[in-house]
């Protein structure tokens, strides 16, 4: 009988053992070393993970703070220098859906009649909407005439007799 398969197996085992022995005795290849020295004209900067996390959290909080401050400080009110000192209060309505509809309807009617700049003011403390017309500061004599026109505005039974000068809040 031939011993060829066993010889072949013995040969392969011995080759495998020799290869393992060579790998164990051979030194592992070293990764390329970095000297840590910066190149001329550049600076070396190292960030730790905690530093990056703190900087990111700080930036996020600053963005949120800017958004919150923008929401509380900004708004739809005109700037202080353009806000009138005194206006003519045409009517006051409760701040409900029906009151908002009536205030917008009156404001539209006043605009279509050509009665000065018309504004709506919301008084949150009293839950009221105030419809105003004109501006006392620019021309007091014209404001007196406008107040008379606002008081005579509307049908005979629904005239705005309570129209008087008023200082908007804020």
PDB file of C-alpha atoms in Angstrom:
ATOM      1  CA  UNK A   1       0.000   0.000   0.000  1.00  0.00           C
ATOM      2  CA  UNK A   2       0.987   3.441  -0.783  1.00  0.00           C
ATOM      3  CA  UNK A   3       1.452   5.984   2.009  1.00  0.00           C
ATOM      4  CA  UNK A   4       1.147   8.960  -0.255  1.00  0.00           C
ATOM      5  CA  UNK A   5      -1.946  10.579   1.296  1.00  0.00           C
ATOM      6  CA  UNK A   6      -0.492  10.268   4.784  1.00  0.00           C
ATOM      7  CA  UNK A   7       2.839  11.618   3.587  1.00  0.00           C
ATOM      8  CA  UNK A   8       1.071  14.478   1.966  1.00  0.00           C
ATOM      9  CA  UNK A   9      -0.819  15.235   5.203  1.00  0.00           C
ATOM     10  CA  UNK A  10       2.413  15.064   7.200  1.00  0.00           C
ATOM     11  CA  UNK A  11       4.069  17.440   4.764  1.00  0.00           C
ATOM     12  CA  UNK A  12       1.215  19.973   4.998  1.00  0.00           C
ATOM     13  CA  UNK A  13       1.216  19.808   8.809  1.00  0.00           C
ATOM     14  CA  UNK A  14       4.911  20.403   8.999  1.00  0.00           C
ATOM     15  CA  UNK A  15       4.653  23.332   6.593  1.00  0.00           C
ATOM     16  CA  UNK A  16       1.855  24.843   8.690  1.00  0.00           C
ATOM     17  CA  UNK A  17       3.879  24.467  11.912  1.00  0.00           C
ATOM     18  CA  UNK A  18       6.905  26.081  10.293  1.00  0.00           C
ATOM     19  CA  UNK A  19       4.829  29.009   9.028  1.00  0.00           C
ATOM     20  CA  UNK A  20       3.334  29.551  12.500  1.00  0.00           C
ATOM     21  CA  UNK A  21       6.766  29.455  14.073  1.00  0.00           C
ATOM     22  CA  UNK A  22       8.058  32.028  11.592  1.00  0.00           C
ATOM     23  CA  UNK A  23       5.119  34.349  12.311  1.00  0.00           C
ATOM     24  CA  UNK A  24       5.659  34.106  16.061  1.00  0.00           C
ATOM     25  CA  UNK A  25       9.334  34.921  15.868  1.00  0.00           C
ATOM     26  CA  UNK A  26       9.076  37.682  13.257  1.00  0.00           C
ATOM     27  CA  UNK A  27       8.613  41.180  14.660  1.00  0.00           C
ATOM     28  CA  UNK A  28       5.271  42.849  13.937  1.00  0.00           C
ATOM     29  CA  UNK A  29       5.438  45.667  11.423  1.00  0.00           C
ATOM     30  CA  UNK A  30       5.366  49.032  13.162  1.00  0.00           C
ATOM     31  CA  UNK A  31       2.928  51.707  12.115  1.00  0.00           C
ATOM     32  CA  UNK A  32       4.533  54.779  10.618  1.00  0.00           C
ATOM     33  CA  UNK A  33       5.681  57.078  13.389  1.00  0.00           C
ATOM     34  CA  UNK A  34       4.640  60.655  13.625  1.00  0.00           C
ATOM     35  CA  UNK A  35       7.149  62.956  15.068  1.00  0.00           C
ATOM     36  CA  UNK A  36       4.539  65.370  16.404  1.00  0.00           C
ATOM     37  CA  UNK A  37       6.545  68.260  15.134  1.00  0.00           C
ATOM     38  CA  UNK A  38       4.435  70.689  13.133  1.00  0.00           C
ATOM     39  CA  UNK A  39       5.449  71.643   9.663  1.00  0.00           C
ATOM     40  CA  UNK A  40       6.861  75.136   9.275  1.00  0.00           C
ATOM     41  CA  UNK A  41       4.132  77.785   9.253  1.00  0.00           C
ATOM     42  CA  UNK A  42       1.479  75.597  10.898  1.00  0.00           C
ATOM     43  CA  UNK A  43       0.462  74.978  14.466  1.00  0.00           C
ATOM     44  CA  UNK A  44      -0.517  71.645  15.934  1.00  0.00           C
ATOM     45  CA  UNK A  45      -3.849  71.639  17.735  1.00  0.00           C
ATOM     46  CA  UNK A  46      -5.296  68.644  19.569  1.00  0.00           C
ATOM     47  CA  UNK A  47      -8.910  68.493  20.724  1.00  0.00           C
ATOM     48  CA  UNK A  48     -10.212  66.017  23.235  1.00  0.00           C
ATOM     49  CA  UNK A  49     -13.636  64.481  22.832  1.00  0.00           C
ATOM     50  CA  UNK A  50     -14.923  66.233  25.954  1.00  0.00           C
ATOM     51  CA  UNK A  51     -13.749  69.602  24.647  1.00  0.00           C
ATOM     52  CA  UNK A  52     -15.619  69.081  21.382  1.00  0.00           C
ATOM     53  CA  UNK A  53     -18.748  67.935  23.249  1.00  0.00           C
ATOM     54  CA  UNK A  54     -18.722  70.968  25.561  1.00  0.00           C
ATOM     55  CA  UNK A  55     -18.170  73.363  22.634  1.00  0.00           C
ATOM     56  CA  UNK A  56     -21.010  71.765  20.673  1.00  0.00           C
ATOM     57  CA  UNK A  57     -23.403  71.913  23.639  1.00  0.00           C
ATOM     58  CA  UNK A  58     -22.492  75.553  24.240  1.00  0.00           C
ATOM     59  CA  UNK A  59     -23.106  76.448  20.602  1.00  0.00           C
ATOM     60  CA  UNK A  60     -26.471  74.676  20.697  1.00  0.00           C
ATOM     61  CA  UNK A  61     -27.530  76.510  23.845  1.00  0.00           C
ATOM     62  CA  UNK A  62     -26.509  79.835  22.311  1.00  0.00           C
ATOM     63  CA  UNK A  63     -28.661  79.126  19.250  1.00  0.00           C
ATOM     64  CA  UNK A  64     -31.631  78.255  21.479  1.00  0.00           C
ATOM     65  CA  UNK A  65     -31.066  81.386  23.590  1.00  0.00           C
ATOM     66  CA  UNK A  66     -30.947  83.572  20.470  1.00  0.00           C
ATOM     67  CA  UNK A  67     -34.201  82.004  19.254  1.00  0.00           C
ATOM     68  CA  UNK A  68     -35.953  82.558  22.594  1.00  0.00           C
ATOM     69  CA  UNK A  69     -34.742  86.142  22.917  1.00  0.00           C
ATOM     70  CA  UNK A  70     -35.731  86.861  19.331  1.00  0.00           C
ATOM     71  CA  UNK A  71     -39.223  85.523  20.018  1.00  0.00           C
ATOM     72  CA  UNK A  72     -39.715  87.609  23.149  1.00  0.00           C
ATOM     73  CA  UNK A  73     -38.048  90.797  21.964  1.00  0.00           C
ATOM     74  CA  UNK A  74     -39.230  90.687  18.367  1.00  0.00           C
ATOM     75  CA  UNK A  75     -42.809  90.711  17.226  1.00  0.00           C
ATOM     76  CA  UNK A  76     -45.307  92.468  15.062  1.00  0.00           C
ATOM     77  CA  UNK A  77     -45.376  95.761  16.954  1.00  0.00           C
ATOM     78  CA  UNK A  78     -43.885  98.691  15.075  1.00  0.00           C
ATOM     79  CA  UNK A  79     -40.524 100.024  16.294  1.00  0.00           C
ATOM     80  CA  UNK A  80     -40.668 102.524  19.159  1.00  0.00           C
ATOM     81  CA  UNK A  81     -39.649 105.480  17.006  1.00  0.00           C
ATOM     82  CA  UNK A  82     -42.474 104.834  14.513  1.00  0.00           C
ATOM     83  CA  UNK A  83     -45.120 104.071  17.143  1.00  0.00           C
ATOM     84  CA  UNK A  84     -47.494 107.020  17.566  1.00  0.00           C
ATOM     85  CA  UNK A  85     -47.793 108.750  20.930  1.00  0.00           C
ATOM     86  CA  UNK A  86     -51.565 109.300  20.723  1.00  0.00           C
ATOM     87  CA  UNK A  87     -54.112 107.913  18.289  1.00  0.00           C
ATOM     88  CA  UNK A  88     -57.887 108.073  17.915  1.00  0.00           C
ATOM     89  CA  UNK A  89     -59.543 105.032  19.470  1.00  0.00           C
ATOM     90  CA  UNK A  90     -62.441 104.239  17.157  1.00  0.00           C
ATOM     91  CA  UNK A  91     -63.818 101.187  18.985  1.00  0.00           C
ATOM     92  CA  UNK A  92     -62.929  98.460  21.479  1.00  0.00           C
ATOM     93  CA  UNK A  93     -63.989  94.833  21.060  1.00  0.00           C
ATOM     94  CA  UNK A  94     -63.585  91.727  23.233  1.00  0.00           C
ATOM     95  CA  UNK A  95     -60.713  89.507  22.121  1.00  0.00           C
ATOM     96  CA  UNK A  96     -62.880  86.600  20.969  1.00  0.00           C
ATOM     97  CA  UNK A  97     -63.471  85.185  17.511  1.00  0.00           C
ATOM     98  CA  UNK A  98     -66.553  87.347  17.068  1.00  0.00           C
ATOM     99  CA  UNK A  99     -64.746  90.426  18.401  1.00  0.00           C
ATOM    100  CA  UNK A 100     -61.780  89.828  16.094  1.00  0.00           C
ATOM    101  CA  UNK A 101     -64.123  89.557  13.130  1.00  0.00           C
ATOM    102  CA  UNK A 102     -65.895  92.814  14.059  1.00  0.00           C
ATOM    103  CA  UNK A 103     -62.579  94.629  14.632  1.00  0.00           C
ATOM    104  CA  UNK A 104     -61.223  93.528  11.250  1.00  0.00           C
ATOM    105  CA  UNK A 105     -64.492  94.493   9.539  1.00  0.00           C
ATOM    106  CA  UNK A 106     -64.437  97.974  11.120  1.00  0.00           C
ATOM    107  CA  UNK A 107     -60.752  98.414  10.237  1.00  0.00           C
ATOM    108  CA  UNK A 108     -61.503  97.502   6.613  1.00  0.00           C
ATOM    109  CA  UNK A 109     -64.443  99.925   6.511  1.00  0.00           C
ATOM    110  CA  UNK A 110     -62.338 102.754   7.967  1.00  0.00           C
ATOM    111  CA  UNK A 111     -59.550 102.100   5.440  1.00  0.00           C
ATOM    112  CA  UNK A 112     -61.986 102.056   2.535  1.00  0.00           C
ATOM    113  CA  UNK A 113     -63.447 105.391   3.744  1.00  0.00           C
ATOM    114  CA  UNK A 114     -59.927 106.866   3.555  1.00  0.00           C
ATOM    115  CA  UNK A 115     -59.617 107.613   7.268  1.00  0.00           C
ATOM    116  CA  UNK A 116     -55.883 107.725   8.056  1.00  0.00           C
ATOM    117  CA  UNK A 117     -53.690 104.789   9.032  1.00  0.00           C
ATOM    118  CA  UNK A 118     -55.797 102.156  10.807  1.00  0.00           C
ATOM    119  CA  UNK A 119     -54.197  99.826  13.365  1.00  0.00           C
ATOM    120  CA  UNK A 120     -55.380  97.025  15.625  1.00  0.00           C
ATOM    121  CA  UNK A 121     -53.947  96.824  19.148  1.00  0.00           C
ATOM    122  CA  UNK A 122     -54.358  93.807  21.379  1.00  0.00           C
ATOM    123  CA  UNK A 123     -54.514  94.492  25.122  1.00  0.00           C
ATOM    124  CA  UNK A 124     -53.799  91.081  26.612  1.00  0.00           C
ATOM    125  CA  UNK A 125     -54.390  92.060  30.244  1.00  0.00           C
ATOM    126  CA  UNK A 126     -57.985  93.096  29.505  1.00  0.00           C
ATOM    127  CA  UNK A 127     -58.522  90.674  26.601  1.00  0.00           C
ATOM    128  CA  UNK A 128     -59.520  93.481  24.265  1.00  0.00           C
ATOM    129  CA  UNK A 129     -58.887  94.550  20.688  1.00  0.00           C
ATOM    130  CA  UNK A 130     -58.720  98.279  20.000  1.00  0.00           C
ATOM    131  CA  UNK A 131     -59.204  99.741  16.516  1.00  0.00           C
ATOM    132  CA  UNK A 132     -57.301 103.024  16.148  1.00  0.00           C
ATOM    133  CA  UNK A 133     -57.089 105.665  13.449  1.00  0.00           C
ATOM    134  CA  UNK A 134     -54.565 108.384  12.711  1.00  0.00           C
ATOM    135  CA  UNK A 135     -51.752 109.904  14.704  1.00  0.00           C
ATOM    136  CA  UNK A 136     -51.848 112.953  16.997  1.00  0.00           C
ATOM    137  CA  UNK A 137     -48.074 113.559  16.956  1.00  0.00           C
ATOM    138  CA  UNK A 138     -47.668 114.417  13.292  1.00  0.00           C
ATOM    139  CA  UNK A 139     -50.376 117.071  12.961  1.00  0.00           C
ATOM    140  CA  UNK A 140     -52.639 117.910  15.951  1.00  0.00           C
ATOM    141  CA  UNK A 141     -55.005 120.120  13.939  1.00  0.00           C
ATOM    142  CA  UNK A 142     -55.561 117.405  11.339  1.00  0.00           C
ATOM    143  CA  UNK A 143     -56.036 114.888  14.172  1.00  0.00           C
ATOM    144  CA  UNK A 144     -58.901 117.000  15.594  1.00  0.00           C
ATOM    145  CA  UNK A 145     -60.603 117.016  12.190  1.00  0.00           C
ATOM    146  CA  UNK A 146     -60.021 113.278  11.772  1.00  0.00           C
ATOM    147  CA  UNK A 147     -61.561 112.603  15.191  1.00  0.00           C
ATOM    148  CA  UNK A 148     -64.702 114.441  14.065  1.00  0.00           C
ATOM    149  CA  UNK A 149     -64.848 112.382  10.867  1.00  0.00           C
ATOM    150  CA  UNK A 150     -64.386 109.135  12.845  1.00  0.00           C
ATOM    151  CA  UNK A 151     -67.194 110.118  15.259  1.00  0.00           C
ATOM    152  CA  UNK A 152     -69.520 110.718  12.298  1.00  0.00           C
ATOM    153  CA  UNK A 153     -68.509 107.477  10.568  1.00  0.00           C
ATOM    154  CA  UNK A 154     -71.120 104.766  10.073  1.00  0.00           C
ATOM    155  CA  UNK A 155     -74.884 104.563   9.797  1.00  0.00           C
ATOM    156  CA  UNK A 156     -77.025 106.951  11.842  1.00  0.00           C
ATOM    157  CA  UNK A 157     -77.720 104.510  14.684  1.00  0.00           C
ATOM    158  CA  UNK A 158     -74.196 103.121  14.836  1.00  0.00           C
ATOM    159  CA  UNK A 159     -71.940 106.175  14.795  1.00  0.00           C
ATOM    160  CA  UNK A 160     -68.645 105.943  16.687  1.00  0.00           C
ATOM    161  CA  UNK A 161     -69.461 108.675  19.226  1.00  0.00           C
ATOM    162  CA  UNK A 162     -66.945 107.299  21.766  1.00  0.00           C
ATOM    163  CA  UNK A 163     -63.985 107.980  19.487  1.00  0.00           C
ATOM    164  CA  UNK A 164     -61.398 109.888  21.498  1.00  0.00           C
ATOM    165  CA  UNK A 165     -57.641 110.279  21.785  1.00  0.00           C
ATOM    166  CA  UNK A 166     -55.843 107.327  23.322  1.00  0.00           C
ATOM    167  CA  UNK A 167     -52.227 106.406  24.108  1.00  0.00           C
ATOM    168  CA  UNK A 168     -51.386 102.860  22.955  1.00  0.00           C
ATOM    169  CA  UNK A 169     -49.692 100.630  25.541  1.00  0.00           C
ATOM    170  CA  UNK A 170     -45.986  99.978  25.221  1.00  0.00           C
TER     171      UNK A 170
END
